[in-house]
Amino acid sequence: MKAVALASAAATRRHTYSAKMSAASLDGNEVTKGMRKIQSMLRKFVEEETEFSPRKDGKKVAVHIRCFIVQVGQIDTLKEEFACDAVVEAFWEEPQLNGATAEDIHWDDQWDPRIVFFNAVSIDRLEKQRVFFKGSSGQPWVRLTMHIKGKFKVAMQLFNFPFDHQELKIELMSDWSDTHMILCPYLDEKDAISTSTFSGGDEWYLHAHMMTCQGKTETEITGPDTIFPTYDVIINVTRRWTYYFWNIFVIMFLILLLTFSSFALDTGALESRLDVTLTLLLTSVAFKLVLAQRLPTISYLTLLDIYILAVLTVQGLIVILHTTMSVITNKDVARLFNIGSSVVLGVLVVLCHVALVIYITAVKRHPGQQSTA
């Protein structure tokens, strides 16, 4: 009887535990459903608050862009970034505001061009302000003023470094498809740039003219709207090359001249010749490593890279010539070989430097033409 009572009690406990677990599972499912419902409501609320109203008339809108560069900050060649403070104005005709007053307009209910700064790395400040005014034809227009201060990414062309010319771009893009709107220049007022506030004048020269370029994106994304209108504001700067000329080109040239001094040593003194040549060769390699820290990782050689590698090549040829000369037993032949090789190599070096000067002169005359690899 005792065993039967124990078995009955155990069955009762199992039944009670199963009932509690079923209730807990039911409560858990209800909680999960409730949380999903809340998330769906919140997502819908955020979308309704952030989504701009579409164009009611369905017509393609031409948004005219004008830009004023307040200040160009430091240009970082290593990170390929530049700091900029700019005011961008967007103008478009808005027939829906015909007859309206400033007090009647609720900008959250109006159409917006949804312009974003596509290449902005970080934005320290972004202020927006909308006003409407009457155009020359009497139709109402909207002016959207965006004051932005931040850092922008730019793909630098460094083949002619340090005699390079760079185009710093502020890339604008709209979230609307190109079938709904286009970005184009504002012809009533010209773009402007302030050169007096440029903070990178020690390394760069800021040109007073600007360029603009309108286009479309080429990247396809999922969805019906795959191509978006773009508009680039281009700032032109030229690097001041005197620092690199005196601190790298001239020093490398002097190292190369000192390497030629090894030809003055006795033709049989191989150790002395190699000691001088290899020491100067290692000095050139150190210069190359220091230069690599000042440039981004790129897949092509800059003009300064080519010059340093050419110096290293000449120094390597001198090492080979000294080694070859050491195996010549006849002193007269070795002396003639020493003089002939030094003269031929010296003439080759002079011709290469003349060609370099001509190329640099051509680059300075046409700074906008950048070579790429």
XYZ file of C-alpha atoms in Angstrom:
373
model
C 0.000 0.000 0.000
C 2.858 2.299 0.780
C 4.384 1.638 -2.666
C 1.074 2.398 -4.372
C 0.746 5.657 -2.411
C 4.274 6.704 -3.403
C 3.615 5.931 -7.061
C 0.360 7.918 -6.985
C 2.102 10.893 -5.381
C 4.883 10.802 -7.999
C 2.338 10.714 -10.833
C 0.533 13.683 -9.303
C 3.792 15.666 -9.128
C 4.620 14.840 -12.753
C 1.206 15.983 -13.874
C 1.498 19.205 -11.918
C 5.042 19.856 -13.330
C 3.841 19.184 -16.898
C 0.958 21.598 -16.464
C 3.292 24.306 -15.147
C 5.732 23.781 -18.042
C 2.885 23.998 -20.568
C 1.686 27.226 -18.993
C 5.235 28.630 -18.981
C 5.689 27.676 -22.629
C 2.395 29.311 -23.509
C 3.378 32.450 -21.621
C 6.762 32.482 -23.387
C 5.143 32.266 -26.804
C 2.738 35.055 -25.906
C 5.621 37.234 -24.705
C 7.559 36.559 -27.930
C 4.550 37.446 -30.038
C 4.019 40.598 -28.027
C 7.649 41.674 -28.423
C 7.508 41.096 -32.177
C 4.336 43.145 -32.406
C 5.932 46.012 -30.479
C 9.032 45.893 -32.697
C 6.842 45.976 -35.796
C 4.928 48.993 -34.477
C 8.154 50.813 -33.582
C 9.671 50.098 -37.002
C 6.550 51.371 -38.734
C 6.550 54.488 -36.551
C 10.224 55.252 -37.328
C 9.677 54.724 -41.040
C 6.678 57.044 -41.032
C 8.670 59.690 -39.180
C 11.807 59.489 -41.346
C 10.383 58.833 -44.813
C 9.986 61.961 -46.930
C 6.846 62.655 -48.866
C 7.030 61.679 -52.561
C 6.409 64.155 -55.341
C 2.645 64.348 -55.780
C 2.662 65.475 -59.402
C 5.049 62.648 -60.380
C 7.281 64.973 -62.429
C 11.070 64.794 -62.514
C 12.562 67.503 -60.308
C 15.649 69.477 -61.277
C 17.564 70.394 -58.107
C 20.146 73.129 -58.711
C 23.286 73.099 -56.556
C 25.499 75.982 -55.495
C 28.476 75.567 -53.163
C 30.568 77.985 -51.121
C 33.760 76.588 -49.582
C 34.253 78.406 -46.292
C 37.511 76.697 -45.360
C 39.704 73.857 -46.591
C 41.551 72.257 -43.691
C 44.466 69.870 -43.520
C 44.980 67.438 -46.415
C 46.181 64.024 -45.233
C 48.020 62.239 -48.054
C 48.564 59.081 -45.992
C 44.860 58.613 -45.136
C 43.668 60.210 -48.396
C 41.341 62.569 -46.529
C 40.801 66.309 -46.305
C 38.908 68.530 -43.893
C 36.424 71.050 -45.235
C 33.848 73.552 -44.041
C 31.282 74.218 -46.773
C 27.841 75.667 -47.374
C 25.825 73.786 -50.003
C 22.604 75.297 -51.318
C 19.969 73.345 -53.238
C 17.254 75.137 -55.231
C 14.166 73.630 -56.836
C 10.808 74.824 -58.085
C 7.878 73.849 -55.876
C 4.435 74.510 -57.476
C 2.650 73.135 -54.408
C 3.660 76.231 -52.448
C 1.904 78.563 -54.873
C -0.084 81.032 -52.788
C 1.338 79.809 -49.479
C 3.002 81.935 -46.813
C 5.935 81.122 -44.572
C 3.575 80.566 -41.622
C 1.502 78.032 -43.560
C 4.395 75.770 -44.548
C 5.256 72.638 -42.569
C 8.532 71.476 -44.053
C 8.144 67.949 -42.693
C 5.158 67.519 -45.011
C 6.934 68.888 -48.111
C 9.001 67.119 -50.726
C 12.718 66.834 -49.891
C 15.634 66.093 -52.283
C 17.204 63.707 -49.719
C 20.755 64.818 -50.449
C 23.573 63.009 -48.666
C 27.322 63.626 -48.587
C 28.467 60.378 -50.115
C 32.217 60.544 -49.367
C 31.999 62.059 -45.881
C 34.153 60.111 -43.417
C 33.092 62.053 -40.333
C 30.724 64.999 -39.906
C 31.376 67.380 -37.032
C 28.454 69.667 -37.845
C 25.511 69.563 -40.233
C 22.883 72.290 -40.141
C 19.914 72.487 -42.530
C 17.551 75.354 -43.194
C 14.711 75.710 -45.730
C 13.135 78.888 -47.085
C 10.949 79.592 -50.100
C 10.981 82.557 -52.445
C 9.463 83.715 -55.721
C 11.465 83.023 -58.856
C 11.802 85.309 -61.874
C 8.756 83.660 -63.441
C 6.689 84.200 -60.306
C 6.688 80.512 -59.357
C 7.647 79.552 -55.782
C 11.105 78.068 -55.250
C 12.644 76.332 -52.243
C 16.195 76.872 -51.062
C 17.746 74.216 -48.841
C 20.927 75.432 -47.127
C 23.246 72.768 -45.696
C 26.225 73.902 -43.637
C 28.589 70.963 -43.217
C 31.941 70.647 -41.499
C 33.817 67.356 -41.537
C 36.337 65.116 -43.257
C 35.950 63.705 -46.750
C 37.586 60.736 -48.482
C 39.365 61.310 -51.784
C 41.206 58.951 -54.142
C 44.524 60.697 -54.757
C 46.535 60.262 -57.953
C 50.148 60.152 -56.751
C 52.056 59.094 -59.867
C 53.709 62.541 -60.148
C 54.382 62.878 -56.406
C 55.749 65.278 -55.164
C 54.875 67.359 -58.247
C 51.258 66.218 -58.165
C 47.998 68.087 -58.596
C 44.960 66.799 -56.687
C 41.227 67.205 -57.164
C 39.492 67.184 -53.783
C 35.845 66.215 -54.178
C 32.728 66.706 -52.110
C 30.401 64.070 -53.525
C 26.658 64.693 -53.254
C 24.097 61.987 -53.922
C 20.330 61.780 -53.636
C 18.326 58.835 -52.350
C 15.795 59.453 -55.099
C 16.209 57.558 -58.342
C 17.467 59.427 -61.398
C 14.001 58.902 -62.859
C 12.597 61.171 -60.132
C 15.183 63.945 -59.973
C 18.506 65.276 -61.289
C 21.254 67.345 -59.666
C 22.576 70.213 -61.784
C 24.491 73.494 -61.256
C 22.758 76.690 -60.174
C 23.481 79.161 -62.968
C 22.184 82.336 -61.338
C 25.095 82.436 -58.871
C 28.615 81.052 -59.202
C 30.306 78.677 -56.806
C 32.876 80.344 -54.569
C 35.854 79.367 -52.435
C 37.760 81.234 -49.732
C 41.531 80.824 -50.177
C 42.516 83.123 -47.297
C 41.336 80.608 -44.664
C 43.289 77.657 -46.099
C 45.202 75.996 -43.241
C 47.393 73.693 -45.341
C 49.304 76.390 -47.186
C 52.701 75.122 -46.026
C 52.373 71.970 -48.123
C 49.700 72.795 -50.716
C 48.676 75.628 -52.994
C 44.903 76.142 -53.136
C 43.575 77.319 -56.500
C 40.891 79.993 -56.552
C 38.753 78.206 -59.151
C 36.355 75.293 -58.630
C 34.767 72.722 -60.904
C 31.541 70.758 -60.732
C 30.449 67.516 -62.329
C 26.974 66.001 -62.459
C 26.441 62.315 -63.097
C 24.834 59.085 -61.945
C 25.873 56.138 -59.818
C 27.005 52.986 -61.567
C 26.471 50.575 -58.682
C 23.397 48.384 -58.891
C 21.603 47.605 -55.649
C 18.559 45.503 -54.869
C 15.293 47.242 -55.612
C 13.553 49.008 -58.479
C 15.609 52.222 -58.128
C 19.138 51.216 -59.011
C 20.743 54.413 -60.292
C 20.917 57.662 -58.328
C 21.899 61.198 -59.363
C 25.270 62.513 -58.156
C 26.964 65.899 -58.110
C 30.663 66.515 -57.408
C 32.155 69.768 -56.162
C 35.861 69.722 -57.095
C 38.545 71.736 -55.285
C 41.940 71.994 -57.000
C 45.193 71.937 -55.028
C 48.835 71.590 -56.075
C 51.529 70.240 -53.797
C 54.442 72.516 -52.894
C 57.402 70.399 -53.969
C 60.366 72.375 -52.598
C 60.529 70.402 -49.323
C 60.861 67.077 -51.125
C 63.297 68.541 -53.660
C 65.814 69.786 -51.086
C 65.375 67.000 -48.542
C 65.121 63.958 -50.821
C 66.035 64.643 -54.459
C 69.147 66.691 -53.688
C 70.346 64.357 -50.936
C 69.831 61.271 -53.121
C 71.735 62.990 -55.931
C 74.642 63.756 -53.587
C 74.667 60.147 -52.365
C 74.829 59.016 -55.983
C 77.777 61.356 -56.665
C 79.588 60.030 -53.601
C 79.064 56.487 -54.899
C 80.993 57.417 -58.059
C 83.937 58.395 -55.840
C 84.626 54.692 -55.316
C 85.987 54.557 -58.904
C 88.907 56.716 -57.695
C 90.165 53.957 -55.389
C 92.781 51.457 -56.511
C 91.374 48.871 -58.911
C 92.685 46.064 -56.727
C 91.163 47.384 -53.499
C 87.847 45.550 -53.819
C 87.063 45.641 -50.096
C 87.481 49.406 -49.898
C 85.378 49.974 -52.988
C 82.551 47.717 -51.760
C 82.723 49.264 -48.306
C 82.038 52.754 -49.721
C 79.427 51.616 -52.249
C 77.424 49.328 -49.953
C 77.371 51.901 -47.151
C 75.862 54.486 -49.495
C 73.516 51.847 -50.891
C 72.149 51.135 -47.409
C 71.704 54.887 -46.891
C 69.547 55.043 -50.034
C 67.470 52.095 -48.807
C 66.863 53.932 -45.514
C 65.589 56.942 -47.462
C 63.219 54.675 -49.376
C 61.798 53.219 -46.153
C 61.247 56.692 -44.684
C 59.427 57.785 -47.844
C 57.130 54.738 -47.698
C 55.769 55.967 -44.346
C 54.585 59.240 -45.907
C 52.464 57.682 -48.659
C 49.412 55.396 -48.662
C 49.699 51.815 -49.875
C 49.309 52.126 -53.639
C 49.767 49.622 -56.461
C 51.991 51.849 -58.625
C 55.263 53.748 -58.295
C 55.387 57.478 -57.743
C 57.895 59.704 -59.519
C 59.961 59.897 -56.343
C 59.863 56.095 -56.004
C 61.167 55.737 -59.549
C 64.001 58.187 -58.868
C 65.109 56.418 -55.684
C 64.889 52.996 -57.356
C 66.960 54.351 -60.265
C 69.623 55.524 -57.804
C 69.601 52.101 -56.141
C 69.950 50.462 -59.566
C 72.973 52.582 -60.446
C 74.570 51.790 -57.102
C 73.931 48.087 -57.722
C 75.580 48.352 -61.154
C 78.593 49.998 -59.543
C 78.890 47.064 -57.124
C 78.787 44.644 -60.073
C 81.405 46.677 -61.960
C 83.739 46.693 -58.950
C 83.339 42.938 -58.533
C 83.996 42.325 -62.240
C 87.045 44.573 -62.152
C 88.567 42.553 -59.309
C 88.879 39.422 -61.489
C 90.850 41.226 -64.213
C 94.499 40.384 -63.607
C 95.994 42.812 -66.107
C 96.262 46.197 -64.370
C 96.236 48.205 -67.617
C 93.050 46.494 -68.787
C 91.511 46.935 -65.346
C 92.382 50.654 -65.399
C 90.818 51.124 -68.852
C 87.739 49.174 -67.777
C 87.481 51.346 -64.658
C 87.660 54.609 -66.651
C 85.355 53.420 -69.447
C 82.659 52.047 -67.124
C 82.651 55.179 -64.941
C 82.354 57.476 -67.987
C 79.569 55.457 -69.630
C 77.644 55.177 -66.392
C 78.166 58.882 -65.657
C 76.852 59.915 -69.078
C 73.824 57.671 -68.596
C 73.105 59.277 -65.213
C 73.370 62.791 -66.697
C 70.975 61.936 -69.547
C 68.467 60.456 -67.098
C 68.528 63.619 -64.995
C 68.024 65.782 -68.085
C 64.996 63.661 -69.025
C 63.699 63.990 -65.447
C 63.964 67.790 -65.555
C 62.114 67.907 -68.876
C 59.326 65.678 -67.539
C 58.938 67.716 -64.332
C 58.768 70.930 -66.385
C 55.994 69.441 -68.523
C 54.096 68.336 -65.421
C 54.334 71.800 -63.875
C 53.027 73.406 -67.065
C 50.010 71.072 -67.209
C 49.225 70.317 -63.532
C 45.732 69.011 -64.241
C 46.916 66.092 -66.372
C 47.609 63.262 -63.938
C 49.146 59.984 -65.020
C 47.856 56.766 -63.553
C 49.028 53.196 -63.621
